[in-house]
mmCIF file with all atom_site columns, C-alpha atoms and ligand atoms in Angstrom:
data_model
loop_
_atom_site.group_PDB
_atom_site.id
_atom_site.type_symbol
_atom_site.label_atom_id
_atom_site.label_alt_id
_atom_site.label_comp_id
_atom_site.label_asym_id
_atom_site.label_entity_id
_atom_site.label_seq_id
_atom_site.pdbx_PDB_ins_code
_atom_site.Cartn_x
_atom_site.Cartn_y
_atom_site.Cartn_z
_atom_site.occupancy
_atom_site.B_iso_or_equiv
_atom_site.pdbx_formal_charge
_atom_site.auth_seq_id
_atom_site.auth_comp_id
_atom_site.auth_asym_id
_atom_site.auth_atom_id
_atom_site.pdbx_PDB_model_num
ATOM   1   C  CA  . MET A 1 1   ? 39.951 217.771 36.944 1.00 0.00 ? 1   MET A CA  1
ATOM   2   C  CA  . PRO A 1 2   ? 40.007 214.195 36.837 1.00 0.00 ? 2   PRO A CA  1
ATOM   3   C  CA  . VAL A 1 3   ? 38.034 212.611 34.087 1.00 0.00 ? 3   VAL A CA  1
ATOM   4   C  CA  . ILE A 1 4   ? 35.040 210.516 35.436 1.00 0.00 ? 4   ILE A CA  1
ATOM   5   C  CA  . ASP A 1 5   ? 34.743 207.148 33.739 1.00 0.00 ? 5   ASP A CA  1
ATOM   6   C  CA  . SER A 1 6   ? 31.174 207.217 32.938 1.00 0.00 ? 6   SER A CA  1
ATOM   7   C  CA  . THR A 1 7   ? 31.507 210.348 31.318 1.00 0.00 ? 7   THR A CA  1
ATOM   8   C  CA  . GLN A 1 8   ? 34.156 208.576 29.028 1.00 0.00 ? 8   GLN A CA  1
ATOM   9   C  CA  . SER A 1 9   ? 31.805 205.825 28.399 1.00 0.00 ? 9   SER A CA  1
ATOM   10  C  CA  . GLU A 1 10  ? 28.892 208.220 27.623 1.00 0.00 ? 10  GLU A CA  1
ATOM   11  C  CA  . VAL A 1 11  ? 30.986 210.000 25.225 1.00 0.00 ? 11  VAL A CA  1
ATOM   12  C  CA  . ASP A 1 12  ? 32.034 206.800 23.212 1.00 0.00 ? 12  ASP A CA  1
ATOM   13  C  CA  . GLU A 1 13  ? 28.563 205.781 22.911 1.00 0.00 ? 13  GLU A CA  1
ATOM   14  C  CA  . ILE A 1 14  ? 27.415 208.983 21.721 1.00 0.00 ? 14  ILE A CA  1
ATOM   15  C  CA  . LEU A 1 15  ? 30.237 208.935 19.335 1.00 0.00 ? 15  LEU A CA  1
ATOM   16  C  CA  . ASP A 1 16  ? 29.800 205.270 18.061 1.00 0.00 ? 16  ASP A CA  1
ATOM   17  C  CA  . ASN A 1 17  ? 26.004 206.124 17.409 1.00 0.00 ? 17  ASN A CA  1
ATOM   18  C  CA  . LEU A 1 18  ? 26.173 209.304 15.490 1.00 0.00 ? 18  LEU A CA  1
ATOM   19  C  CA  . PRO A 1 19  ? 23.470 209.642 13.498 1.00 0.00 ? 19  PRO A CA  1
ATOM   20  C  CA  . GLY A 1 20  ? 24.590 208.912 9.772  1.00 0.00 ? 20  GLY A CA  1
ATOM   21  C  CA  . ARG A 1 21  ? 24.437 212.938 8.865  1.00 0.00 ? 21  ARG A CA  1
ATOM   22  C  CA  . PHE A 1 22  ? 27.774 213.260 10.404 1.00 0.00 ? 22  PHE A CA  1
ATOM   23  C  CA  . GLY A 1 23  ? 30.295 212.613 8.075  1.00 0.00 ? 23  GLY A CA  1
ATOM   24  C  CA  . ARG A 1 24  ? 33.897 211.477 9.286  1.00 0.00 ? 24  ARG A CA  1
ATOM   25  C  CA  . GLU A 1 25  ? 35.421 214.653 7.849  1.00 0.00 ? 25  GLU A CA  1
ATOM   26  C  CA  . GLN A 1 26  ? 36.118 218.182 9.003  1.00 0.00 ? 26  GLN A CA  1
ATOM   27  C  CA  . SER A 1 27  ? 33.171 219.826 7.738  1.00 0.00 ? 27  SER A CA  1
ATOM   28  C  CA  . SER A 1 28  ? 31.230 217.563 10.563 1.00 0.00 ? 28  SER A CA  1
ATOM   29  C  CA  . ILE A 1 29  ? 33.259 218.975 13.187 1.00 0.00 ? 29  ILE A CA  1
ATOM   30  C  CA  . ILE A 1 30  ? 30.607 221.964 14.182 1.00 0.00 ? 30  ILE A CA  1
ATOM   31  C  CA  . PRO A 1 31  ? 27.582 219.882 14.065 1.00 0.00 ? 31  PRO A CA  1
ATOM   32  C  CA  . VAL A 1 32  ? 29.087 216.940 16.127 1.00 0.00 ? 32  VAL A CA  1
ATOM   33  C  CA  . LEU A 1 33  ? 30.110 219.580 18.872 1.00 0.00 ? 33  LEU A CA  1
ATOM   34  C  CA  . GLN A 1 34  ? 26.523 220.753 18.691 1.00 0.00 ? 34  GLN A CA  1
ATOM   35  C  CA  . TYR A 1 35  ? 24.974 217.466 18.806 1.00 0.00 ? 35  TYR A CA  1
ATOM   36  C  CA  . THR A 1 36  ? 27.540 216.528 21.630 1.00 0.00 ? 36  THR A CA  1
ATOM   37  C  CA  . GLN A 1 37  ? 26.812 219.608 23.866 1.00 0.00 ? 37  GLN A CA  1
ATOM   38  C  CA  . GLU A 1 38  ? 23.105 218.981 23.447 1.00 0.00 ? 38  GLU A CA  1
ATOM   39  C  CA  . LYS A 1 39  ? 23.668 215.687 24.862 1.00 0.00 ? 39  LYS A CA  1
ATOM   40  C  CA  . PHE A 1 40  ? 25.643 216.489 28.043 1.00 0.00 ? 40  PHE A CA  1
ATOM   41  C  CA  . GLY A 1 41  ? 24.893 220.686 28.219 1.00 0.00 ? 41  GLY A CA  1
ATOM   42  C  CA  . TYR A 1 42  ? 28.446 221.131 27.877 1.00 0.00 ? 42  TYR A CA  1
ATOM   43  C  CA  . LEU A 1 43  ? 31.617 219.552 26.218 1.00 0.00 ? 43  LEU A CA  1
ATOM   44  C  CA  . PRO A 1 44  ? 33.579 217.150 28.222 1.00 0.00 ? 44  PRO A CA  1
ATOM   45  C  CA  . GLU A 1 45  ? 37.240 216.682 27.897 1.00 0.00 ? 45  GLU A CA  1
ATOM   46  C  CA  . PRO A 1 46  ? 36.520 213.094 26.653 1.00 0.00 ? 46  PRO A CA  1
ATOM   47  C  CA  . ALA A 1 47  ? 34.269 214.630 23.803 1.00 0.00 ? 47  ALA A CA  1
ATOM   48  C  CA  . VAL A 1 48  ? 37.092 216.769 21.823 1.00 0.00 ? 48  VAL A CA  1
ATOM   49  C  CA  . ILE A 1 49  ? 39.384 213.785 21.652 1.00 0.00 ? 49  ILE A CA  1
ATOM   50  C  CA  . GLY A 1 50  ? 36.621 211.814 20.743 1.00 0.00 ? 50  GLY A CA  1
ATOM   51  C  CA  . ILE A 1 51  ? 35.163 213.915 18.040 1.00 0.00 ? 51  ILE A CA  1
ATOM   52  C  CA  . ALA A 1 52  ? 38.945 214.723 16.626 1.00 0.00 ? 52  ALA A CA  1
ATOM   53  C  CA  . LYS A 1 53  ? 39.241 211.058 16.355 1.00 0.00 ? 53  LYS A CA  1
ATOM   54  C  CA  . TYR A 1 54  ? 35.724 210.740 14.493 1.00 0.00 ? 54  TYR A CA  1
ATOM   55  C  CA  . CYS A 1 55  ? 36.535 213.636 12.149 1.00 0.00 ? 55  CYS A CA  1
ATOM   56  C  CA  . ARG A 1 56  ? 40.185 212.692 11.624 1.00 0.00 ? 56  ARG A CA  1
ATOM   57  C  CA  . VAL A 1 57  ? 41.640 215.658 12.551 1.00 0.00 ? 57  VAL A CA  1
ATOM   58  C  CA  . SER A 1 58  ? 43.871 217.035 15.931 1.00 0.00 ? 58  SER A CA  1
ATOM   59  C  CA  . ALA A 1 59  ? 42.091 217.603 18.986 1.00 0.00 ? 59  ALA A CA  1
ATOM   60  C  CA  . SER A 1 60  ? 44.096 220.705 18.927 1.00 0.00 ? 60  SER A CA  1
ATOM   61  C  CA  . THR A 1 61  ? 42.028 221.592 16.036 1.00 0.00 ? 61  THR A CA  1
ATOM   62  C  CA  . VAL A 1 62  ? 38.613 220.559 17.662 1.00 0.00 ? 62  VAL A CA  1
ATOM   63  C  CA  . TYR A 1 63  ? 39.491 222.580 20.520 1.00 0.00 ? 63  TYR A CA  1
ATOM   64  C  CA  . GLY A 1 64  ? 40.835 225.863 18.669 1.00 0.00 ? 64  GLY A CA  1
ATOM   65  C  CA  . ILE A 1 65  ? 37.179 225.653 16.473 1.00 0.00 ? 65  ILE A CA  1
ATOM   66  C  CA  . ALA A 1 66  ? 35.294 224.975 19.932 1.00 0.00 ? 66  ALA A CA  1
ATOM   67  C  CA  . THR A 1 67  ? 36.861 227.772 21.722 1.00 0.00 ? 67  THR A CA  1
ATOM   68  C  CA  . PHE A 1 68  ? 36.328 230.338 18.992 1.00 0.00 ? 68  PHE A CA  1
ATOM   69  C  CA  . TYR A 1 69  ? 32.648 230.001 19.029 1.00 0.00 ? 69  TYR A CA  1
ATOM   70  C  CA  . ALA A 1 70  ? 30.629 231.608 21.988 1.00 0.00 ? 70  ALA A CA  1
ATOM   71  C  CA  . GLN A 1 71  ? 28.122 228.765 21.625 1.00 0.00 ? 71  GLN A CA  1
ATOM   72  C  CA  . PHE A 1 72  ? 30.322 225.920 23.448 1.00 0.00 ? 72  PHE A CA  1
ATOM   73  C  CA  . ARG A 1 73  ? 31.053 225.466 26.990 1.00 0.00 ? 73  ARG A CA  1
ATOM   74  C  CA  . PHE A 1 74  ? 33.488 223.448 28.683 1.00 0.00 ? 74  PHE A CA  1
ATOM   75  C  CA  . THR A 1 75  ? 31.573 223.024 32.204 1.00 0.00 ? 75  THR A CA  1
ATOM   76  C  CA  . PRO A 1 76  ? 28.716 221.827 33.152 1.00 0.00 ? 76  PRO A CA  1
ATOM   77  C  CA  . ILE A 1 77  ? 25.649 224.030 32.994 1.00 0.00 ? 77  ILE A CA  1
ATOM   78  C  CA  . GLY A 1 78  ? 23.060 224.548 35.814 1.00 0.00 ? 78  GLY A CA  1
ATOM   79  C  CA  . LYS A 1 79  ? 19.476 222.982 35.525 1.00 0.00 ? 79  LYS A CA  1
ATOM   80  C  CA  . ASN A 1 80  ? 18.188 226.741 35.899 1.00 0.00 ? 80  ASN A CA  1
ATOM   81  C  CA  . VAL A 1 81  ? 20.119 229.601 33.678 1.00 0.00 ? 81  VAL A CA  1
ATOM   82  C  CA  . ILE A 1 82  ? 20.181 233.036 35.162 1.00 0.00 ? 82  ILE A CA  1
ATOM   83  C  CA  . THR A 1 83  ? 21.017 235.365 32.778 1.00 0.00 ? 83  THR A CA  1
ATOM   84  C  CA  . VAL A 1 84  ? 21.402 239.198 33.749 1.00 0.00 ? 84  VAL A CA  1
ATOM   85  C  CA  . CYS A 1 85  ? 21.919 241.922 31.665 1.00 0.00 ? 85  CYS A CA  1
ATOM   86  C  CA  . ARG A 1 86  ? 24.846 244.300 32.034 1.00 0.00 ? 86  ARG A CA  1
ATOM   87  C  CA  . GLY A 1 87  ? 23.997 246.679 29.705 1.00 0.00 ? 87  GLY A CA  1
ATOM   88  C  CA  . THR A 1 88  ? 24.051 250.389 29.663 1.00 0.00 ? 88  THR A CA  1
ATOM   89  C  CA  . ALA A 1 89  ? 20.038 250.915 30.383 1.00 0.00 ? 89  ALA A CA  1
ATOM   90  C  CA  . CYS A 1 90  ? 20.118 248.041 32.576 1.00 0.00 ? 90  CYS A CA  1
ATOM   91  C  CA  . HIS A 1 91  ? 23.546 249.088 34.534 1.00 0.00 ? 91  HIS A CA  1
ATOM   92  C  CA  . VAL A 1 92  ? 21.986 252.560 35.188 1.00 0.00 ? 92  VAL A CA  1
ATOM   93  C  CA  . SER A 1 93  ? 18.757 250.841 36.412 1.00 0.00 ? 93  SER A CA  1
ATOM   94  C  CA  . GLY A 1 94  ? 20.258 248.510 39.121 1.00 0.00 ? 94  GLY A CA  1
ATOM   95  C  CA  . CYS A 1 95  ? 21.709 245.311 37.721 1.00 0.00 ? 95  CYS A CA  1
ATOM   96  C  CA  . GLN A 1 96  ? 24.447 245.201 40.145 1.00 0.00 ? 96  GLN A CA  1
ATOM   97  C  CA  . GLY A 1 97  ? 21.622 244.926 42.619 1.00 0.00 ? 97  GLY A CA  1
ATOM   98  C  CA  . LEU A 1 98  ? 20.256 241.992 41.577 1.00 0.00 ? 98  LEU A CA  1
ATOM   99  C  CA  . LEU A 1 99  ? 23.439 240.456 40.961 1.00 0.00 ? 99  LEU A CA  1
ATOM   100 C  CA  . ASP A 1 100 ? 24.562 240.847 44.434 1.00 0.00 ? 100 ASP A CA  1
ATOM   101 C  CA  . GLU A 1 101 ? 21.079 239.704 45.833 1.00 0.00 ? 101 GLU A CA  1
ATOM   102 C  CA  . LEU A 1 102 ? 21.671 236.743 43.549 1.00 0.00 ? 102 LEU A CA  1
ATOM   103 C  CA  . GLU A 1 103 ? 24.780 236.079 44.809 1.00 0.00 ? 103 GLU A CA  1
ATOM   104 C  CA  . LYS A 1 104 ? 23.339 236.326 48.417 1.00 0.00 ? 104 LYS A CA  1
ATOM   105 C  CA  . LEU A 1 105 ? 20.801 233.601 47.433 1.00 0.00 ? 105 LEU A CA  1
ATOM   106 C  CA  . LEU A 1 106 ? 23.081 231.268 45.463 1.00 0.00 ? 106 LEU A CA  1
ATOM   107 C  CA  . GLY A 1 107 ? 26.439 231.789 46.858 1.00 0.00 ? 107 GLY A CA  1
ATOM   108 C  CA  . ILE A 1 108 ? 27.777 232.254 43.522 1.00 0.00 ? 108 ILE A CA  1
ATOM   109 C  CA  . GLY A 1 109 ? 28.840 234.804 41.040 1.00 0.00 ? 109 GLY A CA  1
ATOM   110 C  CA  . PRO A 1 110 ? 28.280 235.761 37.263 1.00 0.00 ? 110 PRO A CA  1
ATOM   111 C  CA  . ASP A 1 111 ? 29.718 233.271 34.768 1.00 0.00 ? 111 ASP A CA  1
ATOM   112 C  CA  . SER A 1 112 ? 29.546 230.499 37.623 1.00 0.00 ? 112 SER A CA  1
ATOM   113 C  CA  . THR A 1 113 ? 27.453 227.184 38.436 1.00 0.00 ? 113 THR A CA  1
ATOM   114 C  CA  . THR A 1 114 ? 26.170 226.182 41.730 1.00 0.00 ? 114 THR A CA  1
ATOM   115 C  CA  . PRO A 1 115 ? 28.243 222.948 43.214 1.00 0.00 ? 115 PRO A CA  1
ATOM   116 C  CA  . ASP A 1 116 ? 24.662 221.089 42.723 1.00 0.00 ? 116 ASP A CA  1
ATOM   117 C  CA  . LEU A 1 117 ? 24.125 222.201 39.397 1.00 0.00 ? 117 LEU A CA  1
ATOM   118 C  CA  . GLU A 1 118 ? 20.874 223.757 39.849 1.00 0.00 ? 118 GLU A CA  1
ATOM   119 C  CA  . PHE A 1 119 ? 21.605 227.161 39.103 1.00 0.00 ? 119 PHE A CA  1
ATOM   120 C  CA  . THR A 1 120 ? 24.126 228.999 36.463 1.00 0.00 ? 120 THR A CA  1
ATOM   121 C  CA  . ILE A 1 121 ? 24.529 232.849 36.546 1.00 0.00 ? 121 ILE A CA  1
ATOM   122 C  CA  . GLN A 1 122 ? 25.664 234.253 33.414 1.00 0.00 ? 122 GLN A CA  1
ATOM   123 C  CA  . THR A 1 123 ? 25.644 237.964 31.804 1.00 0.00 ? 123 THR A CA  1
ATOM   124 C  CA  . VAL A 1 124 ? 24.784 239.628 28.684 1.00 0.00 ? 124 VAL A CA  1
ATOM   125 C  CA  . ALA A 1 125 ? 25.378 242.835 27.290 1.00 0.00 ? 125 ALA A CA  1
ATOM   126 C  CA  . CYS A 1 126 ? 21.768 243.747 26.198 1.00 0.00 ? 126 CYS A CA  1
ATOM   127 C  CA  . PHE A 1 127 ? 18.604 241.740 25.496 1.00 0.00 ? 127 PHE A CA  1
ATOM   128 C  CA  . GLY A 1 128 ? 17.236 244.501 23.120 1.00 0.00 ? 128 GLY A CA  1
ATOM   129 C  CA  . SER A 1 129 ? 14.377 245.020 25.638 1.00 0.00 ? 129 SER A CA  1
ATOM   130 C  CA  . CYS A 1 130 ? 15.909 248.062 27.616 1.00 0.00 ? 130 CYS A CA  1
ATOM   131 C  CA  . ALA A 1 131 ? 12.811 249.737 28.108 1.00 0.00 ? 131 ALA A CA  1
ATOM   132 C  CA  . LEU A 1 132 ? 12.118 246.982 30.887 1.00 0.00 ? 132 LEU A CA  1
ATOM   133 C  CA  . ALA A 1 133 ? 15.515 247.725 32.485 1.00 0.00 ? 133 ALA A CA  1
ATOM   134 C  CA  . PRO A 1 134 ? 16.843 245.954 34.579 1.00 0.00 ? 134 PRO A CA  1
ATOM   135 C  CA  . VAL A 1 135 ? 16.180 242.724 32.716 1.00 0.00 ? 135 VAL A CA  1
ATOM   136 C  CA  . ILE A 1 136 ? 17.013 239.089 33.911 1.00 0.00 ? 136 ILE A CA  1
ATOM   137 C  CA  . LEU A 1 137 ? 15.877 235.814 31.759 1.00 0.00 ? 137 LEU A CA  1
ATOM   138 C  CA  . ILE A 1 138 ? 15.163 232.796 33.827 1.00 0.00 ? 138 ILE A CA  1
ATOM   139 C  CA  . ASN A 1 139 ? 15.422 229.446 31.594 1.00 0.00 ? 139 ASN A CA  1
ATOM   140 C  CA  . GLY A 1 140 ? 14.305 231.559 28.643 1.00 0.00 ? 140 GLY A CA  1
ATOM   141 C  CA  . LYS A 1 141 ? 11.777 233.581 30.085 1.00 0.00 ? 141 LYS A CA  1
ATOM   142 C  CA  . VAL A 1 142 ? 12.352 237.589 30.402 1.00 0.00 ? 142 VAL A CA  1
ATOM   143 C  CA  . HIS A 1 143 ? 11.668 239.007 33.725 1.00 0.00 ? 143 HIS A CA  1
ATOM   144 C  CA  . GLY A 1 144 ? 11.706 243.305 33.488 1.00 0.00 ? 144 GLY A CA  1
ATOM   145 C  CA  . ARG A 1 145 ? 11.823 246.233 35.642 1.00 0.00 ? 145 ARG A CA  1
ATOM   146 C  CA  . GLN A 1 146 ? 13.208 243.816 38.268 1.00 0.00 ? 146 GLN A CA  1
ATOM   147 C  CA  . THR A 1 147 ? 14.310 244.816 41.940 1.00 0.00 ? 147 THR A CA  1
ATOM   148 C  CA  . PRO A 1 148 ? 16.335 242.615 44.200 1.00 0.00 ? 148 PRO A CA  1
ATOM   149 C  CA  . LYS A 1 149 ? 13.135 241.797 46.022 1.00 0.00 ? 149 LYS A CA  1
ATOM   150 C  CA  . SER A 1 150 ? 11.378 240.530 42.983 1.00 0.00 ? 150 SER A CA  1
ATOM   151 C  CA  . THR A 1 151 ? 14.293 238.730 41.687 1.00 0.00 ? 151 THR A CA  1
ATOM   152 C  CA  . ARG A 1 152 ? 14.464 236.847 45.071 1.00 0.00 ? 152 ARG A CA  1
ATOM   153 C  CA  . LYS A 1 153 ? 10.881 235.951 44.704 1.00 0.00 ? 153 LYS A CA  1
ATOM   154 C  CA  . LEU A 1 154 ? 11.432 234.480 41.421 1.00 0.00 ? 154 LEU A CA  1
ATOM   155 C  CA  . ILE A 1 155 ? 14.270 232.549 42.962 1.00 0.00 ? 155 ILE A CA  1
ATOM   156 C  CA  . LYS A 1 156 ? 12.596 231.142 45.744 1.00 0.00 ? 156 LYS A CA  1
ATOM   157 C  CA  . LYS A 1 157 ? 9.912  230.207 43.402 1.00 0.00 ? 157 LYS A CA  1
ATOM   158 C  CA  . ILE A 1 158 ? 12.266 227.889 41.517 1.00 0.00 ? 158 ILE A CA  1
ATOM   159 C  CA  . LYS A 1 159 ? 13.718 226.664 44.713 1.00 0.00 ? 159 LYS A CA  1
ATOM   160 C  CA  . ALA A 1 160 ? 10.791 225.739 46.554 1.00 0.00 ? 160 ALA A CA  1
ATOM   161 C  CA  . PRO A 1 161 ? 9.649  222.416 44.832 1.00 0.00 ? 161 PRO A CA  1
ATOM   162 C  CA  . ALA A 1 162 ? 13.622 221.292 45.080 1.00 0.00 ? 162 ALA A CA  1
ATOM   163 C  CA  . GLU A 1 163 ? 13.416 222.691 48.818 1.00 0.00 ? 163 GLU A CA  1
ATOM   164 C  CA  . ALA A 1 164 ? 10.302 220.698 49.623 1.00 0.00 ? 164 ALA A CA  1
ATOM   165 C  CA  . GLU A 1 165 ? 11.458 217.212 48.216 1.00 0.00 ? 165 GLU A CA  1
ATOM   166 C  CA  . GLU A 1 166 ? 14.422 217.846 50.266 1.00 0.00 ? 166 GLU A CA  1
ATOM   167 C  CA  . SER A 1 167 ? 12.491 218.068 53.515 1.00 0.00 ? 167 SER A CA  1
ATOM   168 C  CA  . VAL A 1 168 ? 10.353 214.941 52.816 1.00 0.00 ? 168 VAL A CA  1
ATOM   169 C  CA  . LYS A 1 169 ? 14.115 212.867 52.825 1.00 0.00 ? 169 LYS A CA  1
HETATM 170 S  S1  . FES B 2 .   ? 20.773 247.404 28.397 1.00 0.00 ? 201 FES B S1  1
HETATM 171 FE FE1 . FES B 2 .   ? 19.613 245.751 29.160 1.00 0.00 ? 201 FES B FE1 1
HETATM 172 S  S2  . FES B 2 .   ? 17.885 244.971 27.756 1.00 0.00 ? 201 FES B S2  1
HETATM 173 FE FE2 . FES B 2 .   ? 19.000 246.541 27.140 1.00 0.00 ? 201 FES B FE2 1
#
């Protein structure tokens, strides 16, 4: 994927203006990765190279650390994040039906983001709320005992303002 110039310049600006608490050393790699991801929502490729230069280590060292921790992502995340539980309780209660409904509504499967960056669907093994199975999380809010119909309603509610805005254009 080609690197967009604006991303490169944004990364440069962030790294040039890092708060003083981030020393130029190896122990700063994780905090600087976290800080950069907070700014972009993910780690663009120029960030890995820039952080390597900043911390005076190789890009492969930074990449190795970033891929080791599940908290770091290399692709943009959608404005709305839907997390579907695929644990045993949710599986037997119909989580696949929720995923199928989401795919119908958004045109994407698990671990994907819509091209307009409005929605990301991800899955987890268990939220620890099995009594509410099947469970989904939308932008940090838990929705239990879901059915394809109730999930559709939730998504339509999120989409409604964006669609209303579209129709005004
Ligand atoms: S299996 Fe889904 S919340 Fe536990």
